[in-house]
Coordinates of C-alpha atoms in Angstrom, one line a residue:
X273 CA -31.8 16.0 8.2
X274 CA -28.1 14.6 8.2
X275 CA -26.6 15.1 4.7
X276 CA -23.9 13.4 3.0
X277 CA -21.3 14.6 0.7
X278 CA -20.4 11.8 -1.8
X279 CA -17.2 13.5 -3.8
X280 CA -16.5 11.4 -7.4
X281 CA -18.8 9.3 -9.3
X282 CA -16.7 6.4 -10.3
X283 CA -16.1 2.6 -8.8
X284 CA -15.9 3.6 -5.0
X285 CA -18.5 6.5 -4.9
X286 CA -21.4 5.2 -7.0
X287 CA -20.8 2.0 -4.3
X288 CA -20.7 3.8 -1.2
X289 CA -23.8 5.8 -2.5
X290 CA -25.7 2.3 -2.9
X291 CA -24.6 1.4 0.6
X292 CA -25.6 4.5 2.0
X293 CA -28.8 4.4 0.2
X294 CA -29.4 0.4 1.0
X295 CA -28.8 0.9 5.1
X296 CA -31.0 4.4 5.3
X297 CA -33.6 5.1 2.9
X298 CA -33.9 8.9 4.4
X299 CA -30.3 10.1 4.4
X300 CA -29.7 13.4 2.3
X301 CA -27.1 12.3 -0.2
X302 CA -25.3 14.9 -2.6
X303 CA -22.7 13.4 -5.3
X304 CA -20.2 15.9 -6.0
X305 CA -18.8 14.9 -9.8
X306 CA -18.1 17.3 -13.3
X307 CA -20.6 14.9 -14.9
X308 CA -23.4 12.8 -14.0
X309 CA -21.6 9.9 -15.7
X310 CA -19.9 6.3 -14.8
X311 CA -16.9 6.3 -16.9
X312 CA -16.7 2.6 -17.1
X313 CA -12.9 2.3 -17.6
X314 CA -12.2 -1.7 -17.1
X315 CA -13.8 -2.1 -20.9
X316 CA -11.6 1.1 -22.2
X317 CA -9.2 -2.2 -23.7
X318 CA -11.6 -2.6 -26.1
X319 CA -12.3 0.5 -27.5
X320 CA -9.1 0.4 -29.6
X321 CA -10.4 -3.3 -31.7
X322 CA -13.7 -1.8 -31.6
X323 CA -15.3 -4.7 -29.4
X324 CA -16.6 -1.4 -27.7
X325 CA -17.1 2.2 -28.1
X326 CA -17.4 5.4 -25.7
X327 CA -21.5 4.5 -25.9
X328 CA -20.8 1.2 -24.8
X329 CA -18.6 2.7 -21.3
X330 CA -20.2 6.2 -20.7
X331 CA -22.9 5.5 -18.4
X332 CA -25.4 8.5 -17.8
X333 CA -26.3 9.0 -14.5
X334 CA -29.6 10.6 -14.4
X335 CA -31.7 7.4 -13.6
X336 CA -29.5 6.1 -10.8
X337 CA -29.6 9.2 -9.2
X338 CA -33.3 9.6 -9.1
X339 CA -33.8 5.7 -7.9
X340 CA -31.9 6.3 -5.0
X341 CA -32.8 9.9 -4.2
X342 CA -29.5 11.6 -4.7
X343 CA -29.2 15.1 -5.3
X344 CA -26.2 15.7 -7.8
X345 CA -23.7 19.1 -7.8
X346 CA -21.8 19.2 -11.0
X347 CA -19.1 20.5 -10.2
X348 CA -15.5 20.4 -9.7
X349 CA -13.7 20.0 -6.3
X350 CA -10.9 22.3 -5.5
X351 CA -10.7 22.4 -1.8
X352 CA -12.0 20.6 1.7
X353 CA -12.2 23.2 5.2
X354 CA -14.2 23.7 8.3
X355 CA -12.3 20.0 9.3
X356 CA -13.9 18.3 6.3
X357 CA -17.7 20.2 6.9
X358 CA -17.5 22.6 4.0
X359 CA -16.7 21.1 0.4
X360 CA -15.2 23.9 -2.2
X361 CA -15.7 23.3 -5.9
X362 CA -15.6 25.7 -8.7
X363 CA -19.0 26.4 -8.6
X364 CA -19.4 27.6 -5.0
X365 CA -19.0 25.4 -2.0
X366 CA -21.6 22.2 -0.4
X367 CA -21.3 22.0 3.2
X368 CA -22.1 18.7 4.7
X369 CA -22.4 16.7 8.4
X370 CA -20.2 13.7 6.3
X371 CA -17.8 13.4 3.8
X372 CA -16.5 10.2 1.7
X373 CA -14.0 11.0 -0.5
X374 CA -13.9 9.1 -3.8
X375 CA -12.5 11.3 -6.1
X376 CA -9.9 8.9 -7.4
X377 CA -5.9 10.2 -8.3
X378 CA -4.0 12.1 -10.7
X379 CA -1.3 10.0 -12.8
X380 CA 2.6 11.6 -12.1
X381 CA 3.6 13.1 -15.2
X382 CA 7.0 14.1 -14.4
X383 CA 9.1 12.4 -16.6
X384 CA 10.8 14.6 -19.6
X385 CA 8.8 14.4 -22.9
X386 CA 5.8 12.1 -21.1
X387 CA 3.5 14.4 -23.8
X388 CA 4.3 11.8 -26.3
X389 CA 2.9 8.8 -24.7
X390 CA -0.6 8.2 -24.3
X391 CA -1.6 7.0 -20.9
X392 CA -4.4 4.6 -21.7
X393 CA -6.1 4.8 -18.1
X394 CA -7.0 8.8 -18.7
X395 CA -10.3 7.5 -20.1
X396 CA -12.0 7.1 -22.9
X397 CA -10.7 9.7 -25.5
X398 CA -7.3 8.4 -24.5
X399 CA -8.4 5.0 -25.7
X400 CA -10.2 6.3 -29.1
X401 CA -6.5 7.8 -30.2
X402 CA -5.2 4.8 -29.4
X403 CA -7.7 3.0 -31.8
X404 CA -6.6 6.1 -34.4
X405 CA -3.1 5.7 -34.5
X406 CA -3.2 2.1 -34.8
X407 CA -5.3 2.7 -37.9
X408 CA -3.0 5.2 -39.4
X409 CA 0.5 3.2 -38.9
X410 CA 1.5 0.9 -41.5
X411 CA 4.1 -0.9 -39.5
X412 CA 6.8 0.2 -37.0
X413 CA 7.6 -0.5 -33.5
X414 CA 4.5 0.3 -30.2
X415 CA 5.8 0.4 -27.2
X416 CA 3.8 -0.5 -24.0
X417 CA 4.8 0.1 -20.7
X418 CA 4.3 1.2 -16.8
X419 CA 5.9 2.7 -13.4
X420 CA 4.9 3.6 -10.3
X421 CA 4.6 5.6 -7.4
X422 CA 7.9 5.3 -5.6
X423 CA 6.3 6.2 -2.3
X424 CA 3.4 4.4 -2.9
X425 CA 3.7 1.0 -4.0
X426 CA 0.1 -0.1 -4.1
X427 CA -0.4 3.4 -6.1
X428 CA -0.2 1.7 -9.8
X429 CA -2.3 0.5 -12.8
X430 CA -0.5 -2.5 -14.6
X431 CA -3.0 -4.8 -15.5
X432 CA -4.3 -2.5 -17.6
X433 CA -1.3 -2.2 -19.7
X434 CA -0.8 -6.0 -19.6
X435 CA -4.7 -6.1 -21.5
X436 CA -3.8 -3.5 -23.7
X437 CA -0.2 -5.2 -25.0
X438 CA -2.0 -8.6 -25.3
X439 CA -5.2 -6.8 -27.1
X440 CA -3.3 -4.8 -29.4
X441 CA -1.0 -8.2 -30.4
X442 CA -4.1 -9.8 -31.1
X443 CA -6.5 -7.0 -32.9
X444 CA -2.9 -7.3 -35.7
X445 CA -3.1 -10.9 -36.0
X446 CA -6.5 -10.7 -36.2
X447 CA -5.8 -7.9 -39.4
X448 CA -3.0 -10.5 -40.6
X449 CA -0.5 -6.6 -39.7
X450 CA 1.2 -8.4 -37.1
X451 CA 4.4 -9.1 -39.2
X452 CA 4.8 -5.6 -39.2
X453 CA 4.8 -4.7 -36.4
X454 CA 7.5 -4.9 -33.7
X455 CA 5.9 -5.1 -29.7
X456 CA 8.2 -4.1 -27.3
X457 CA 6.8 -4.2 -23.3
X458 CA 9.3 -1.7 -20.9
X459 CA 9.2 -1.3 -17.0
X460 CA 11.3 -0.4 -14.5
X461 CA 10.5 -3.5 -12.7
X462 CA 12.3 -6.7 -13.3
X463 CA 9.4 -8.6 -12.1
X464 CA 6.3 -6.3 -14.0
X465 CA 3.2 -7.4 -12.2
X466 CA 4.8 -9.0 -9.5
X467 CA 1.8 -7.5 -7.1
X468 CA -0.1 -9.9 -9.0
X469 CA 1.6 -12.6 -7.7
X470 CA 4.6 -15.0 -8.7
X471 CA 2.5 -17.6 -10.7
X472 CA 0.5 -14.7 -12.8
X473 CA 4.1 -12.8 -13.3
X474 CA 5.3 -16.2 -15.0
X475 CA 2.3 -16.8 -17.2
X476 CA 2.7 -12.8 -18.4
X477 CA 5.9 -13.5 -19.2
X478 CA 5.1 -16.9 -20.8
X479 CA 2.1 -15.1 -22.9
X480 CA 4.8 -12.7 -24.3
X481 CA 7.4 -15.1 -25.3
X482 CA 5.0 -16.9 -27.0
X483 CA 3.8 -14.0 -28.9
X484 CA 6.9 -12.9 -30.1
X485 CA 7.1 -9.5 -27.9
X486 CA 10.1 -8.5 -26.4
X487 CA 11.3 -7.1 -23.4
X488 CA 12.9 -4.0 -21.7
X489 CA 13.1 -4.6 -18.4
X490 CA 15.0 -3.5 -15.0
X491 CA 15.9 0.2 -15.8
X492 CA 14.6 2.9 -14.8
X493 CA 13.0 5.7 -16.7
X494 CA 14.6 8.9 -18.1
X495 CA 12.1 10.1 -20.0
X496 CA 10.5 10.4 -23.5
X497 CA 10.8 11.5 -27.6
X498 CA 8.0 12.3 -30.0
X499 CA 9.5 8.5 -31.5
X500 CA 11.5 7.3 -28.4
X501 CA 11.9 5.4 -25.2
X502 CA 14.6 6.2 -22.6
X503 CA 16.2 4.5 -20.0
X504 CA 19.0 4.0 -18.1
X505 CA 19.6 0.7 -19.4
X506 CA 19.7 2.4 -23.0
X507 CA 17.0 3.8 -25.6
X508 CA 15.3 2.3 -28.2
X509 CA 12.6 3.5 -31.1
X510 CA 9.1 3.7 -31.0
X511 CA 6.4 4.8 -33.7
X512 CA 3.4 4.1 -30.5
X513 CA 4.3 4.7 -26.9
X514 CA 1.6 3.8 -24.2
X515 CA 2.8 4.3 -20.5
X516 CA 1.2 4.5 -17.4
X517 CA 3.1 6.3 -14.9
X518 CA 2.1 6.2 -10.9
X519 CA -0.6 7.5 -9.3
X520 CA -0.5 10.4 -6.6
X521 CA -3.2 12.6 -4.6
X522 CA -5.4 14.9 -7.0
X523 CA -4.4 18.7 -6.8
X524 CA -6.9 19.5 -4.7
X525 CA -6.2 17.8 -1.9
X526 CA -3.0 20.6 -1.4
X527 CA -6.0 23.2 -1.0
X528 CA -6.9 21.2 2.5
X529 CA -5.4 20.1 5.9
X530 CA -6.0 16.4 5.0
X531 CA -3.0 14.0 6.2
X532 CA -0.9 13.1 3.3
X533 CA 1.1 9.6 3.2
X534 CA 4.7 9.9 1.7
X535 CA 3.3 9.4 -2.2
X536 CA 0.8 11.8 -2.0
X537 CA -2.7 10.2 -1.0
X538 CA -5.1 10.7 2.0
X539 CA -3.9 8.7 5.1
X540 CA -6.8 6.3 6.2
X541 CA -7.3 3.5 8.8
X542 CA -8.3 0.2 8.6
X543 CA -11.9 1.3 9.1
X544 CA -11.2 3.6 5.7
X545 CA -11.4 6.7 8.1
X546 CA -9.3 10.1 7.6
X547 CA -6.3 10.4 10.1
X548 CA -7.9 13.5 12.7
X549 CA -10.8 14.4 10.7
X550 CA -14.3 13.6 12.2
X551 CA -16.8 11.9 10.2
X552 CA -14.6 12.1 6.7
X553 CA -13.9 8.7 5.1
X554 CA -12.1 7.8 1.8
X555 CA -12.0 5.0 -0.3
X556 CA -10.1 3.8 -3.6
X557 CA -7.3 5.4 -5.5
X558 CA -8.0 8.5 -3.0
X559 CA -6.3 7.2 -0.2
X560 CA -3.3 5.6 1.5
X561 CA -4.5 2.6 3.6
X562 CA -2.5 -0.5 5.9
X563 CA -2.4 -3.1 4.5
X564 CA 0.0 -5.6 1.9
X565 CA 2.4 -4.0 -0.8
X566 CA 0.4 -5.8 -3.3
X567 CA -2.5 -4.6 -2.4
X568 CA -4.9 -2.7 -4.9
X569 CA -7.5 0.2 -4.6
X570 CA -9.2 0.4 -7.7
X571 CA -12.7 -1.3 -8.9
X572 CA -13.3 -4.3 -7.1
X573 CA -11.4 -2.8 -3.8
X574 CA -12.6 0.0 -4.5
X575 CA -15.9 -0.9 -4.1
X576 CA -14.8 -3.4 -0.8
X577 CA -13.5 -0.2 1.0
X578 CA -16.8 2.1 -0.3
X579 CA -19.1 -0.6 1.5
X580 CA -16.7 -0.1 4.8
X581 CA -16.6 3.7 4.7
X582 CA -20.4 4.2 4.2
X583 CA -21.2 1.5 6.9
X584 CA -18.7 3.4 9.4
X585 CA -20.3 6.6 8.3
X586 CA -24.0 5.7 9.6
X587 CA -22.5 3.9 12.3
X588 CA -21.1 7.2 13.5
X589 CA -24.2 8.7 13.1
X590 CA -26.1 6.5 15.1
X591 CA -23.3 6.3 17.8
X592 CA -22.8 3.0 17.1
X593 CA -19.2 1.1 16.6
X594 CA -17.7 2.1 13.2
X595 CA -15.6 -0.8 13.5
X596 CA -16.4 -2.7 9.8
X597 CA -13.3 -3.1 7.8
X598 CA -12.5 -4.3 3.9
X599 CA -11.5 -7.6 3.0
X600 CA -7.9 -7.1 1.4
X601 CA -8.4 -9.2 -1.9
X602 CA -6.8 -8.7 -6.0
X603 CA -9.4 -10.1 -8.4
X604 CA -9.3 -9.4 -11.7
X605 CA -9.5 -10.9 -15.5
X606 CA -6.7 -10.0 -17.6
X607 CA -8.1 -9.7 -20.9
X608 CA -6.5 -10.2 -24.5
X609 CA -9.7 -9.4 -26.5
X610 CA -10.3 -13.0 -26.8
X611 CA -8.9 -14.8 -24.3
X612 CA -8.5 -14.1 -20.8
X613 CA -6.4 -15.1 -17.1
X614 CA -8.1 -15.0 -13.9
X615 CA -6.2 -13.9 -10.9
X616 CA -7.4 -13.8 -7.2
X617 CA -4.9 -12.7 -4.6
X618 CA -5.8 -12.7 -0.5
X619 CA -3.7 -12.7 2.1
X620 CA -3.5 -16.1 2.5
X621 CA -2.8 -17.1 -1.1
X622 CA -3.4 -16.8 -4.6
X623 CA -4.9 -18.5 -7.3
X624 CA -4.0 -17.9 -11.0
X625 CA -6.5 -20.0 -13.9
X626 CA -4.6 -19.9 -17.3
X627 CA -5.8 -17.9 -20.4
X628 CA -8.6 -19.2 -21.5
X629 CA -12.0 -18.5 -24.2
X630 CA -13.9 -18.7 -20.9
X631 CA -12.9 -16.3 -19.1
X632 CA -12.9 -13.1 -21.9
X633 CA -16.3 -14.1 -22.1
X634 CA -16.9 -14.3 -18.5
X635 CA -15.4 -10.6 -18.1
X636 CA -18.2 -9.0 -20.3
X637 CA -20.7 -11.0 -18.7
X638 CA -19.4 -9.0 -15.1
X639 CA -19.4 -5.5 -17.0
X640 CA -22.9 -6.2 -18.1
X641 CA -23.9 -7.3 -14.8
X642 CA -22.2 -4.4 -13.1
X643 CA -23.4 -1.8 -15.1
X644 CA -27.0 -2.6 -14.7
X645 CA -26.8 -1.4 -11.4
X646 CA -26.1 2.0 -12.8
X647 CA -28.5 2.1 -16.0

């Protein structure tokens, strides 16, 4: 029987596993992941005002798996040989007849003193310190910020950061502790969130003036104190520092002879296919694909480029055309814990709807939609 090696059990492989599963009902399928568990991370902006807690976004695995017949390896992956056939993980190794890769990246934590900034996208203990040390300051300054990869530039979480600025702004006026509290937002970029698009950078921008946060903007990063921010455009306090830095490859990719792209990730086609490697596909924050600068590889493309890579999978298997591509396309909701903006991005234009009651509401109605899939 053909078996498939499914590697990470987030956005992109829990989909390709459902399309896998949807277009061959006898398929072997093994899901390679530490944990049988969908860290939900899009609702991790709540955790801090309580709207949800690690319950709410740690989904258990264990009846997914058995619905669609999946045998699951908890393990850890620390190398790929034997041109992609023979998985290594740190408890012994899976061999396979296909491979999609959807282990996800590792943040780039290079910058000096970048151990006193919490990177809110690390998950869900991230986000419960973040919810503790708001608790525990009185007043001061938080800062709130984000980079990138330089040699990757769709390799970047902002909208994340945005939700988290706008969400913490709100939780203290909700707790009448805004007035002491100074919100600074700092990027490298002049124009933060300009993959988003030139209407959604100017309503950001808008929503900050007109809560009073200010800017650091334009200079790029030096580094980090246990109560500061540095730049080269100067330096300023901080009693909170959240920061994202860019994404690159994970660390065991190194332990393999899979093509890198400049920043770091696995080189894919259009088809979501490994450069030179038979039957091994890739899909989300894993890999490098063509496409626009703007264009993004977690959640919702995530799950586009899963559909693609399992479908070319099976096609190869049959000896069929693996020809399906992904549909290059930016939706997401950016959320202020009460109010929210829409943004859709294609490649033949974008649409941005203004912040709005609706659409907060309309974001948990997709997360509780989404996760019932995996329940």
């Amino acid at each position: 029987m053909t078996h498939i090696a499914v590697i990470g059990a987030g956005f992109a492989g829990l989909t390709a596993i459902r399309t896998l599963r949807k277009l061959d009902k006898a398929i072997d399928i093994t899901l390679i992941s530490p944990k049988a568990e969908l860290h939900y991370l899009p609702s991790t902006i709540w955790i801090p005002s309580g709207l949800r807690t690690r319950e709410d976004v740690i989904i258990p695995l264990a009846n997914f798996l058995t619905r669609m017949n999946v045998n699951f390896k908890a393990a850890k992956v620390t190398g790929l040989k034997d041109n992609g056939r023979t998985i290594e993980t740190d408890q012994g190794t899976v061999t396979s007849d296909g491979v999609i890769i959807a282990s996800g990246g590792q943040f780039i934590k290079k910058l000096p003193g970048i151990e006193h900034a919490l990177t809110p996208c690390e998950g869900v203990e991230v986000a419960e310190q973040i919810r503790d040390r708001l608790k525990a300051l009185q007043g001061g300054t938080i800062a709130i910020g984000f980079a990138g990869n330089p040699n990757e530039p769709t390799a970047m979480r902002g909208g994340p950061m945005f939700e988290f600025l706008f969400g913490i702004d709100t939780l203290l006026r909700q707790q009448g502790r805004r007035d002491a509290f100074k919100l600074v937002f700092f990027s490298p970029a002049e124009k933060p969130g300009n993959r988003l698009g030139e209407k959604a950078v100017e309503s950001l921008l808008a929503e900050m003036d007109k809560r009073g946060i200010e800017r650091h903007l334009g200079h790029k990063m030096q580094g980090f104190e246990a109560n500061k921010v540095k730049t080269e455009g100067g330096e300023f306090a901080a009693d909170l520092i959240l920061f994202m830095p860019g994404i690159t490859g994970n660390s065991w990719f190194n332990n393999s002879e899979l093509p890198r792209s400049a920043g770091g990730l696995i080189q894919a086609d259009k088809h979501c296919k490994v450069a030179g490697f038979d039957k091994v596909y890739v899909a989300g924050d894993s890999g490098s694909f063509p496409g626009p600068d703007w264009m993004p590889k977690q959640a919702h493309m995530a799950d586009l480029q899963a559909e693609a890579a399992a479908k070319n999978l099976l096609a190869e298997f049959k000896g069929t055309p693996a020809n399906h591509t992904f549909k290059v396309e930016l939706m997401c909701i950016v959320d202020s814990n009460e109010k929210g903006m829409l943004v859709r991005r294609t490649e033949s234009g974008s649409t941005v709807l203004p912040y709005c009651r609706a659409l907060h509401w309309a974001k948990r109605g997709f997360e509780k939609i989404y996760l019932q899939k995996y329940r």
